[in-house]
Short mmCIF file of C-alpha atoms in Angstrom, two decimals:
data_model
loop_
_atom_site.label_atom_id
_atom_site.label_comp_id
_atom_site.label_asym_id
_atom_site.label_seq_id
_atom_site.Cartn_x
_atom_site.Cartn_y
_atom_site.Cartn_z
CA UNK A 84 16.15 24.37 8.07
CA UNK A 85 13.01 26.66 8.41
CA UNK A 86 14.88 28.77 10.51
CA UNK A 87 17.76 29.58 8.91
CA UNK A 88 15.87 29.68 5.79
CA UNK A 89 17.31 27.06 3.58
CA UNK A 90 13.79 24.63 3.61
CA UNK A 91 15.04 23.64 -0.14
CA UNK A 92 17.41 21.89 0.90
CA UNK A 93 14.95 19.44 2.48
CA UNK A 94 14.02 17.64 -0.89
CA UNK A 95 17.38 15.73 -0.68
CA UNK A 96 16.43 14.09 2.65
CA UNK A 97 12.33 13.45 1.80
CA UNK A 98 12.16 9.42 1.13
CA UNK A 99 9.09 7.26 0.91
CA UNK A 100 10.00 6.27 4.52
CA UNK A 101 9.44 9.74 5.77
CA UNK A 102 7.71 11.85 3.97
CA UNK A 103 4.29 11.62 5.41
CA UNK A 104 5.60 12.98 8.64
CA UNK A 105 8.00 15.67 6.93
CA UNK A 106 4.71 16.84 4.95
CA UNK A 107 2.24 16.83 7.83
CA UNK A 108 4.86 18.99 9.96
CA UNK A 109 5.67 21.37 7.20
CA UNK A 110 1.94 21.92 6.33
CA UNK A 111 1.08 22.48 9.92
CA UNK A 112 3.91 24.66 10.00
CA UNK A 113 2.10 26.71 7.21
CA UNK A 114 -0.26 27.69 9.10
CA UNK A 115 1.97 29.79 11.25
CA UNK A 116 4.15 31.34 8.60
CA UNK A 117 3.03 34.98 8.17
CA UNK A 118 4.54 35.93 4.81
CA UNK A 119 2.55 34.66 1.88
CA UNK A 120 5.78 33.92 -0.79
CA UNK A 121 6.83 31.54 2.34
CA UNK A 122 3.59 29.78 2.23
CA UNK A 123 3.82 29.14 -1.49
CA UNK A 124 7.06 28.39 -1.25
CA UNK A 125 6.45 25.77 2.03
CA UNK A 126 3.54 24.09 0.16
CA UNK A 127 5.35 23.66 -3.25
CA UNK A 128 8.00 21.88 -1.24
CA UNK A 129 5.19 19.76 0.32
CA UNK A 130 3.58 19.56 -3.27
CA UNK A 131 6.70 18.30 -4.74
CA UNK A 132 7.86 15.67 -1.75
CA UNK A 133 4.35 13.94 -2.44
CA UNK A 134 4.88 13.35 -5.69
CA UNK A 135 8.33 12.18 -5.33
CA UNK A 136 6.84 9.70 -3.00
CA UNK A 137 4.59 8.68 -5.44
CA UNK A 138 1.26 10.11 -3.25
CA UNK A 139 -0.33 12.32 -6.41
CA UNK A 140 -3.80 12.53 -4.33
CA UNK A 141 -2.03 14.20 -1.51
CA UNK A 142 0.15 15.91 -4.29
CA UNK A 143 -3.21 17.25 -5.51
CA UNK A 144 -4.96 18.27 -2.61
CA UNK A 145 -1.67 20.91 -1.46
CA UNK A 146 -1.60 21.94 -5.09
CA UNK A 147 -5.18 22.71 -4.83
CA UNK A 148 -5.02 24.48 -1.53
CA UNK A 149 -2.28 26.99 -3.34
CA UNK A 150 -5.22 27.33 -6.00
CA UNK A 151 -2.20 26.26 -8.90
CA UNK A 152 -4.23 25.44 -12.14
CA UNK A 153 -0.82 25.22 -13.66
CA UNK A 154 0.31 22.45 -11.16
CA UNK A 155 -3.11 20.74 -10.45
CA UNK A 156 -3.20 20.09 -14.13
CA UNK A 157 0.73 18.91 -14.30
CA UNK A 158 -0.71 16.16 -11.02
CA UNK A 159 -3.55 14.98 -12.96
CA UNK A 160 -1.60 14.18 -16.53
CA UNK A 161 0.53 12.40 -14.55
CA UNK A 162 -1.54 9.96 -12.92
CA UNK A 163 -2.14 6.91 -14.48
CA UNK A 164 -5.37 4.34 -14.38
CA UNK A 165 -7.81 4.06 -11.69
CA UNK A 166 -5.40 6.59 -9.52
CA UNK A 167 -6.62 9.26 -12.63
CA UNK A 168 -10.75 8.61 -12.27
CA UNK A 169 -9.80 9.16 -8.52
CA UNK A 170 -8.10 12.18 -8.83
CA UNK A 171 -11.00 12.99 -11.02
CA UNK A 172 -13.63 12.57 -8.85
CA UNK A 173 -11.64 14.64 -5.78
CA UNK A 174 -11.33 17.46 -8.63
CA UNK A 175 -15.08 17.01 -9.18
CA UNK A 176 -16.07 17.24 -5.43
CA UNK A 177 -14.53 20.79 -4.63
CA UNK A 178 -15.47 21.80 -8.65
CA UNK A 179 -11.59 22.92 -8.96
CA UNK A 180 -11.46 23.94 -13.04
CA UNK A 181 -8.87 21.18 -14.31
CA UNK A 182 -8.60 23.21 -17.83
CA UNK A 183 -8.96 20.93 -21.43
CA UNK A 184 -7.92 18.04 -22.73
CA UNK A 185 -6.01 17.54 -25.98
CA UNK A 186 -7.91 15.06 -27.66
CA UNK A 187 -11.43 13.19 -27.02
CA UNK A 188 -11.61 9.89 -26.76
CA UNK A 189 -13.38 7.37 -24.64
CA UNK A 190 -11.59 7.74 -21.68
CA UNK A 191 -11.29 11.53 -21.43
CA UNK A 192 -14.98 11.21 -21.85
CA UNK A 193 -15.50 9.21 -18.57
CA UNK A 194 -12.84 11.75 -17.07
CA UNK A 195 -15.08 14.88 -17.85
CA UNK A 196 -18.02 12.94 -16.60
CA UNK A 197 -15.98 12.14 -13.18
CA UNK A 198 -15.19 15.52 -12.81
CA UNK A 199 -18.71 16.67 -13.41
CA UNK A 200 -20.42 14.66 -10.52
CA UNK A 201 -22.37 12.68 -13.87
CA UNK A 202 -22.02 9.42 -12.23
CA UNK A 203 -21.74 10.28 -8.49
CA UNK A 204 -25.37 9.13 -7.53
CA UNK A 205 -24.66 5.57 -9.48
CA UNK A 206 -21.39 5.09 -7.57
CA UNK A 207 -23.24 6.09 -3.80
CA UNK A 208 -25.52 3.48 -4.80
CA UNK A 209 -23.28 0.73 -5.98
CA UNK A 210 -21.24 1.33 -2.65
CA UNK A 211 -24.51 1.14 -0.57
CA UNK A 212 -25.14 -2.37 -2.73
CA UNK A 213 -21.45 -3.20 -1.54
CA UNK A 214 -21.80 -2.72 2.14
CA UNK A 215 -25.37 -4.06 2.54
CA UNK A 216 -26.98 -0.98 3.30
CA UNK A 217 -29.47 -0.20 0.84
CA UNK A 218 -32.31 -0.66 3.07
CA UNK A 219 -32.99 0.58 7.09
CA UNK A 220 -31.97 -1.71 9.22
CA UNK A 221 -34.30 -1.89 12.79
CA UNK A 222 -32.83 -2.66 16.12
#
């Protein structure tokens, strides 16, 4: 379908059974593409075939590479729950500006925090605690 130019009509075959393979193959593909509206094009396709398959981290990280504020933002109201802090905190580690939120409340709070790194030294810490490695171990 990249051939003969008619990639859109990929979207009707994407399912959650394939799409990790479709999107790793058409974002290697990428790579090799020399015009840049192809590119865009290729990666909203990817963009969009994650988030039918419900993968909005992945989803995020292709809308990120295409530098999309529009679409990064449209990924992250979407998420939901823990899946959202995550997001946040991938946001937060490449310092991608994820724009305003409508209204302040508790939650949006933590969010801006997440994305800000506040509580990234707290979480390294409590993940140390976790695995037992807090201290050096010797031989």
């Amino acid at each position: 379908l990249m051939e003969v130019s008619m990639l859109d009509k990929i979207q009707e075959y994407v399912n959650k059974d394939n799409h990790a393979r479709v999107c790793r193959y058409l974002l290697s593909c990428a790579d090799y593409l020399s015009d840049e509206a192809e590119i865009v094009k290729l990666m909203k396709i990817v963009a969009t075939a994650y988030r039918k398959s419900g993968q909005l981290c992945d989803s995020m990280r292709v809308a990120m590479k295409l530098n999309s504020p529009d679409l990064v933002k449209e990924i992250f109201d979407e998420s939901k729950g823990i899946e959202k802090k995550q997001l946040a905190l991938v946001v937060g580690s490449v310092k991608y500006p994820i724009g305003e939120f409508e209204d302040e409340d508790d939650e949006e709070e933590e969010l801006l925090d997440l994305i800000g790194n506040v509580p990234l030294t707290k979480l390294y810490s409590t993940l140390a605690t976790e695995l037992d490695v807090q201290e050096a171990k010797t031989p």
